[in-house]
Each structure stands twice: as C-alpha cells, then as structure tokens.
C-alpha cells in the first residue's frame, strides 16, 4: 500500500488508469489496488496487466490464505486465479503467464508501473536499461513508476532509459524510488543522476 498504491494514486487523478504490475507473484499489489479502490470508494476504472513466469505458483494460490482485508474481493481473486483474467464494470485484470520482457513490448498507454520484481541481484533482466527502455515505450508521458529499490545501479538504469528519478521517504518506512518521464514539481525529492555519476565514477547501470 505504502510503496506502490498510495504514491501512484496520489500522483494520478485520472478517471481511468492502466496499471502494469511487475510481476504478479502472489498478487498483493494487484489485490491491494482493488482493495484500495473499493475502500476509498474511488470512481475510477482500472485496467491491470500483470505478467508472471511461474504458473505453478499461480496454481498454488487457490489454497493461499490471504489477509482478512481481502475478504470483500474473494470473488475477484478466485475468478482471476481460475481464468487468468477478470472483468466487471470498473475493473479489468489480465494475468499473463510467460516472459515479462516479451509481454511489455505488446503494451502501450500505461499510466502506473509497480516495479516489484525480485532484486536486481536475483533477477537482473527485469532491472536493466534495455528492460526499462521497453517500459518507457509502453507508458504514457505522465506515467509514474514506483519501486522499493534505492540502489544507485537501478536508478542509473532507469535514468539511462529516459526516466527522471525522485525519492520519497514515507513516515516509518524505508526510502524508495519514484520515476517519471519528465521533471515535475510534486511531493518528492528530485535526484540529480548526472551529479550522482560525477561524484561516483564507479557507479554503473545494469545492462543485458
């Protein structure tokens, strides 16, 4: 909620939002987004796209014990896990089983990206400059990307792909990174990546 949903929804006021959730995992980002929409009674239409490589993980979630906060959306959870898609008047979800790198090349018009892949040490192909360039192409000019990572190499990868880097520090939480396509005044600290590079010559972006 604090890492992804609140920053993204505080930034965007659109009536319709296209969200890319990298990667689905056990579904917490996607399901918390829906929970937030209903809890706050937001009059928005959401289109959520989420790739996941591990089909076995998805199949196992039918027996997973989600928190009680999700009790009100159990019908959505069950249908999505069964059919890999869900749609009603306000919410449309597409769960793609396969390679995220190939999937994002087919997308466009994305407003929000939850960059929540495993760490760059474990899963570098979802943190590289080339990967973020594809994300850049798939997103609208006013998109926001949220991620827990504050690693310089990750921020450099985002920057080399065309993004501007910001930092937020939620009360009681660790610092995290926000990326936009253009500089904008909002409630976040701008990180000058050119200056970072000048001060740290050893810092390198991640490449495929």
mmCIF file of C-alpha atoms in Angstrom:
data_model
loop_
_atom_site.group_PDB
_atom_site.id
_atom_site.type_symbol
_atom_site.label_atom_id
_atom_site.label_comp_id
_atom_site.label_asym_id
_atom_site.label_seq_id
_atom_site.Cartn_x
_atom_site.Cartn_y
_atom_site.Cartn_z
ATOM 1 C CA UNK A 1 0.000 0.000 0.000
ATOM 2 C CA UNK A 2 2.671 2.479 1.061
ATOM 3 C CA UNK A 3 5.274 1.503 -1.547
ATOM 4 C CA UNK A 4 3.082 1.420 -4.612
ATOM 5 C CA UNK A 5 -0.614 2.177 -4.363
ATOM 6 C CA UNK A 6 -0.705 5.373 -2.291
ATOM 7 C CA UNK A 7 2.162 7.123 -4.167
ATOM 8 C CA UNK A 8 0.697 6.190 -7.550
ATOM 9 C CA UNK A 9 -2.884 7.168 -6.754
ATOM 10 C CA UNK A 10 -1.792 10.378 -5.030
ATOM 11 C CA UNK A 11 0.012 11.336 -8.225
ATOM 12 C CA UNK A 12 -2.650 10.345 -10.762
ATOM 13 C CA UNK A 13 -6.153 11.817 -10.702
ATOM 14 C CA UNK A 14 -7.389 10.259 -13.957
ATOM 15 C CA UNK A 15 -10.784 8.562 -14.113
ATOM 16 C CA UNK A 16 -9.244 5.602 -15.925
ATOM 17 C CA UNK A 17 -5.841 4.130 -15.155
ATOM 18 C CA UNK A 18 -3.814 1.459 -16.904
ATOM 19 C CA UNK A 19 -1.531 -0.297 -14.422
ATOM 20 C CA UNK A 20 1.392 -2.629 -15.111
ATOM 21 C CA UNK A 21 2.197 -4.830 -12.116
ATOM 22 C CA UNK A 22 5.701 -6.364 -12.489
ATOM 23 C CA UNK A 23 5.418 -9.219 -11.512
ATOM 24 C CA UNK A 24 2.195 -10.784 -10.179
ATOM 25 C CA UNK A 25 3.775 -13.144 -7.625
ATOM 26 C CA UNK A 26 1.094 -13.865 -5.017
ATOM 27 C CA UNK A 27 -0.935 -10.901 -6.215
ATOM 28 C CA UNK A 28 -0.556 -8.480 -3.318
ATOM 29 C CA UNK A 29 -0.032 -5.355 -5.432
ATOM 30 C CA UNK A 30 -2.954 -6.082 -7.729
ATOM 31 C CA UNK A 31 -5.312 -7.109 -4.928
ATOM 32 C CA UNK A 32 -4.304 -4.215 -2.672
ATOM 33 C CA UNK A 33 -5.024 -1.836 -5.562
ATOM 34 C CA UNK A 34 -8.545 -3.247 -5.862
ATOM 35 C CA UNK A 35 -8.997 -3.177 -2.077
ATOM 36 C CA UNK A 36 -7.910 0.485 -2.051
ATOM 37 C CA UNK A 37 -10.278 1.373 -4.903
ATOM 38 C CA UNK A 38 -13.236 -0.097 -3.043
ATOM 39 C CA UNK A 39 -12.240 1.069 0.450
ATOM 40 C CA UNK A 40 -11.787 4.671 -0.694
ATOM 41 C CA UNK A 41 -14.886 4.446 -2.942
ATOM 42 C CA UNK A 42 -12.925 5.822 -5.875
ATOM 43 C CA UNK A 43 -14.911 6.372 -9.046
ATOM 44 C CA UNK A 44 -12.229 5.070 -11.372
ATOM 45 C CA UNK A 45 -11.887 2.387 -13.989
ATOM 46 C CA UNK A 46 -8.785 0.230 -13.650
ATOM 47 C CA UNK A 47 -7.102 -1.912 -16.281
ATOM 48 C CA UNK A 48 -4.399 -4.022 -14.652
ATOM 49 C CA UNK A 49 -1.827 -6.006 -16.630
ATOM 50 C CA UNK A 50 0.471 -8.376 -14.779
ATOM 51 C CA UNK A 51 2.984 -10.894 -16.136
ATOM 52 C CA UNK A 52 4.140 -13.894 -14.103
ATOM 53 C CA UNK A 53 6.568 -16.579 -15.240
ATOM 54 C CA UNK A 54 5.718 -19.191 -12.588
ATOM 55 C CA UNK A 55 2.441 -20.935 -13.472
ATOM 56 C CA UNK A 56 2.939 -23.412 -10.634
ATOM 57 C CA UNK A 57 2.935 -20.519 -8.164
ATOM 58 C CA UNK A 58 -0.330 -19.189 -9.582
ATOM 59 C CA UNK A 59 -1.956 -22.607 -9.414
ATOM 60 C CA UNK A 60 -0.939 -22.945 -5.753
ATOM 61 C CA UNK A 61 -2.660 -19.695 -4.755
ATOM 62 C CA UNK A 62 -6.121 -21.273 -4.693
ATOM 63 C CA UNK A 63 -5.165 -22.583 -1.241
ATOM 64 C CA UNK A 64 -3.295 -19.455 -0.141
ATOM 65 C CA UNK A 65 -4.607 -17.690 2.950
ATOM 66 C CA UNK A 66 -4.907 -14.019 2.054
ATOM 67 C CA UNK A 67 -5.368 -11.372 4.794
ATOM 68 C CA UNK A 68 -8.877 -10.645 6.055
ATOM 69 C CA UNK A 69 -8.775 -7.253 4.309
ATOM 70 C CA UNK A 70 -9.226 -9.146 1.039
ATOM 71 C CA UNK A 71 -12.388 -10.968 2.179
ATOM 72 C CA UNK A 72 -14.549 -8.482 0.265
ATOM 73 C CA UNK A 73 -12.813 -9.211 -3.034
ATOM 74 C CA UNK A 74 -12.556 -13.003 -2.775
ATOM 75 C CA UNK A 75 -14.804 -13.464 -5.796
ATOM 76 C CA UNK A 76 -12.384 -11.391 -7.883
ATOM 77 C CA UNK A 77 -9.367 -13.297 -6.559
ATOM 78 C CA UNK A 78 -10.923 -16.694 -7.209
ATOM 79 C CA UNK A 79 -12.048 -15.867 -10.741
ATOM 80 C CA UNK A 80 -8.695 -14.320 -11.673
ATOM 81 C CA UNK A 81 -6.722 -17.288 -10.403
ATOM 82 C CA UNK A 82 -9.029 -19.686 -12.246
ATOM 83 C CA UNK A 83 -9.375 -17.872 -15.578
ATOM 84 C CA UNK A 84 -6.212 -15.687 -15.569
ATOM 85 C CA UNK A 85 -8.489 -12.738 -16.297
ATOM 86 C CA UNK A 86 -11.290 -10.800 -14.649
ATOM 87 C CA UNK A 87 -13.624 -8.038 -15.767
ATOM 88 C CA UNK A 88 -16.521 -6.071 -14.322
ATOM 89 C CA UNK A 89 -17.839 -2.519 -14.726
ATOM 90 C CA UNK A 90 -14.821 -0.892 -13.044
ATOM 91 C CA UNK A 91 -12.000 -3.433 -13.066
ATOM 92 C CA UNK A 92 -10.288 -5.398 -15.791
ATOM 93 C CA UNK A 93 -7.319 -7.642 -15.000
ATOM 94 C CA UNK A 94 -5.126 -9.639 -17.361
ATOM 95 C CA UNK A 95 -2.740 -12.149 -15.813
ATOM 96 C CA UNK A 96 -0.156 -13.188 -18.399
ATOM 97 C CA UNK A 97 1.787 -16.398 -17.814
ATOM 98 C CA UNK A 98 5.133 -16.085 -19.537
ATOM 99 C CA UNK A 99 8.112 -13.816 -20.181
ATOM 100 C CA UNK A 100 7.561 -10.278 -18.866
ATOM 101 C CA UNK A 101 10.167 -8.876 -21.259
ATOM 102 C CA UNK A 102 8.179 -10.052 -24.275
ATOM 103 C CA UNK A 103 4.813 -9.138 -22.750
ATOM 104 C CA UNK A 104 5.597 -5.466 -22.115
ATOM 105 C CA UNK A 105 6.559 -4.977 -25.763
ATOM 106 C CA UNK A 106 2.885 -5.549 -26.631
ATOM 107 C CA UNK A 107 1.572 -2.915 -24.231
ATOM 108 C CA UNK A 108 1.053 0.823 -24.540
ATOM 109 C CA UNK A 109 -0.785 3.595 -22.730
ATOM 110 C CA UNK A 110 0.384 2.506 -19.261
ATOM 111 C CA UNK A 111 -0.108 5.133 -16.526
ATOM 112 C CA UNK A 112 1.336 3.341 -13.497
ATOM 113 C CA UNK A 113 4.118 0.775 -13.191
ATOM 114 C CA UNK A 114 4.612 -1.196 -9.986
ATOM 115 C CA UNK A 115 8.257 -2.237 -10.420
ATOM 116 C CA UNK A 116 8.235 -5.036 -7.859
ATOM 117 C CA UNK A 117 10.362 -7.759 -9.433
ATOM 118 C CA UNK A 118 12.860 -9.746 -7.379
ATOM 119 C CA UNK A 119 16.045 -7.805 -6.654
ATOM 120 C CA UNK A 120 18.477 -6.853 -9.401
ATOM 121 C CA UNK A 121 20.982 -9.358 -7.982
ATOM 122 C CA UNK A 122 18.481 -12.196 -8.424
ATOM 123 C CA UNK A 123 16.565 -11.065 -11.488
ATOM 124 C CA UNK A 124 18.722 -8.533 -13.356
ATOM 125 C CA UNK A 125 16.809 -8.940 -16.647
ATOM 126 C CA UNK A 126 13.906 -7.017 -15.075
ATOM 127 C CA UNK A 127 16.137 -4.124 -13.936
ATOM 128 C CA UNK A 128 18.311 -3.443 -16.974
ATOM 129 C CA UNK A 129 18.499 -0.338 -19.165
ATOM 130 C CA UNK A 130 17.065 -2.313 -22.088
ATOM 131 C CA UNK A 131 14.144 -3.503 -19.965
ATOM 132 C CA UNK A 132 13.376 0.000 -18.717
ATOM 133 C CA UNK A 133 13.543 1.333 -22.288
ATOM 134 C CA UNK A 134 10.718 -1.057 -23.176
ATOM 135 C CA UNK A 135 8.817 0.125 -20.097
ATOM 136 C CA UNK A 136 9.401 3.716 -21.238
ATOM 137 C CA UNK A 137 7.906 2.939 -24.657
ATOM 138 C CA UNK A 138 4.876 1.223 -23.117
ATOM 139 C CA UNK A 139 3.971 4.147 -20.863
ATOM 140 C CA UNK A 140 2.152 7.449 -21.254
ATOM 141 C CA UNK A 141 4.102 10.711 -20.934
ATOM 142 C CA UNK A 142 2.623 11.318 -17.463
ATOM 143 C CA UNK A 143 3.287 7.829 -16.129
ATOM 144 C CA UNK A 144 4.687 7.094 -12.679
ATOM 145 C CA UNK A 145 6.888 4.114 -11.809
ATOM 146 C CA UNK A 146 7.154 3.045 -8.189
ATOM 147 C CA UNK A 147 9.790 0.728 -6.761
ATOM 148 C CA UNK A 148 11.216 -0.282 -3.396
ATOM 149 C CA UNK A 149 14.782 -0.202 -4.751
ATOM 150 C CA UNK A 150 17.043 2.743 -3.966
ATOM 151 C CA UNK A 151 20.178 1.129 -5.413
ATOM 152 C CA UNK A 152 22.247 3.548 -7.487
ATOM 153 C CA UNK A 153 22.637 0.997 -10.284
ATOM 154 C CA UNK A 154 18.843 0.632 -10.543
ATOM 155 C CA UNK A 155 18.324 4.387 -10.559
ATOM 156 C CA UNK A 156 21.016 4.721 -13.220
ATOM 157 C CA UNK A 157 19.302 2.058 -15.322
ATOM 158 C CA UNK A 158 16.039 3.986 -15.116
ATOM 159 C CA UNK A 159 17.820 7.254 -15.900
ATOM 160 C CA UNK A 160 19.698 5.820 -18.897
ATOM 161 C CA UNK A 161 16.336 4.597 -20.220
ATOM 162 C CA UNK A 162 14.962 8.155 -20.126
ATOM 163 C CA UNK A 163 13.338 8.481 -16.708
ATOM 164 C CA UNK A 164 13.792 11.253 -14.151
ATOM 165 C CA UNK A 165 14.447 9.982 -10.629
ATOM 166 C CA UNK A 166 12.771 11.010 -7.384
ATOM 167 C CA UNK A 167 12.856 9.737 -3.826
ATOM 168 C CA UNK A 168 10.146 9.534 -1.203
ATOM 169 C CA UNK A 169 10.515 8.635 2.439
ATOM 170 C CA UNK A 170 7.143 7.588 3.914
ATOM 171 C CA UNK A 171 6.846 8.077 7.663
ATOM 172 C CA UNK A 172 8.089 4.980 9.447
ATOM 173 C CA UNK A 173 9.131 3.337 6.177
ATOM 174 C CA UNK A 174 12.340 2.987 4.188
ATOM 175 C CA UNK A 175 13.175 5.370 1.368
ATOM 176 C CA UNK A 176 12.017 4.350 -2.081
ATOM 177 C CA UNK A 177 12.307 5.417 -5.703
ATOM 178 C CA UNK A 178 9.796 7.114 -7.984
ATOM 179 C CA UNK A 179 10.475 7.549 -11.707
ATOM 180 C CA UNK A 180 8.745 9.945 -14.122
ATOM 181 C CA UNK A 181 9.265 10.647 -17.803
ATOM 182 C CA UNK A 182 9.735 14.377 -17.236
ATOM 183 C CA UNK A 183 10.670 16.631 -14.332
ATOM 184 C CA UNK A 184 7.679 17.748 -12.302
ATOM 185 C CA UNK A 185 7.085 19.546 -9.024
ATOM 186 C CA UNK A 186 5.426 17.180 -6.588
ATOM 187 C CA UNK A 187 5.859 15.831 -3.086
ATOM 188 C CA UNK A 188 9.148 14.019 -3.651
ATOM 189 C CA UNK A 189 12.866 14.759 -3.650
ATOM 190 C CA UNK A 190 14.463 15.077 -7.083
ATOM 191 C CA UNK A 191 17.650 13.038 -7.520
ATOM 192 C CA UNK A 192 20.180 14.568 -9.931
ATOM 193 C CA UNK A 193 21.626 11.459 -11.568
ATOM 194 C CA UNK A 194 24.181 13.405 -13.621
ATOM 195 C CA UNK A 195 25.620 14.779 -10.398
ATOM 196 C CA UNK A 196 25.487 11.306 -8.846
ATOM 197 C CA UNK A 197 27.575 9.957 -11.713
ATOM 198 C CA UNK A 198 30.100 12.785 -11.433
ATOM 199 C CA UNK A 199 30.539 12.082 -7.737
ATOM 200 C CA UNK A 200 30.655 8.310 -8.114
ATOM 201 C CA UNK A 201 32.661 7.331 -11.184
ATOM 202 C CA UNK A 202 32.381 3.645 -10.273
ATOM 203 C CA UNK A 203 28.577 3.627 -10.429
ATOM 204 C CA UNK A 204 27.267 1.628 -13.377
ATOM 205 C CA UNK A 205 23.824 0.960 -14.801
ATOM 206 C CA UNK A 206 22.625 -2.611 -15.394
ATOM 207 C CA UNK A 207 22.739 -3.823 -18.984
ATOM 208 C CA UNK A 208 21.572 -7.091 -20.536
#
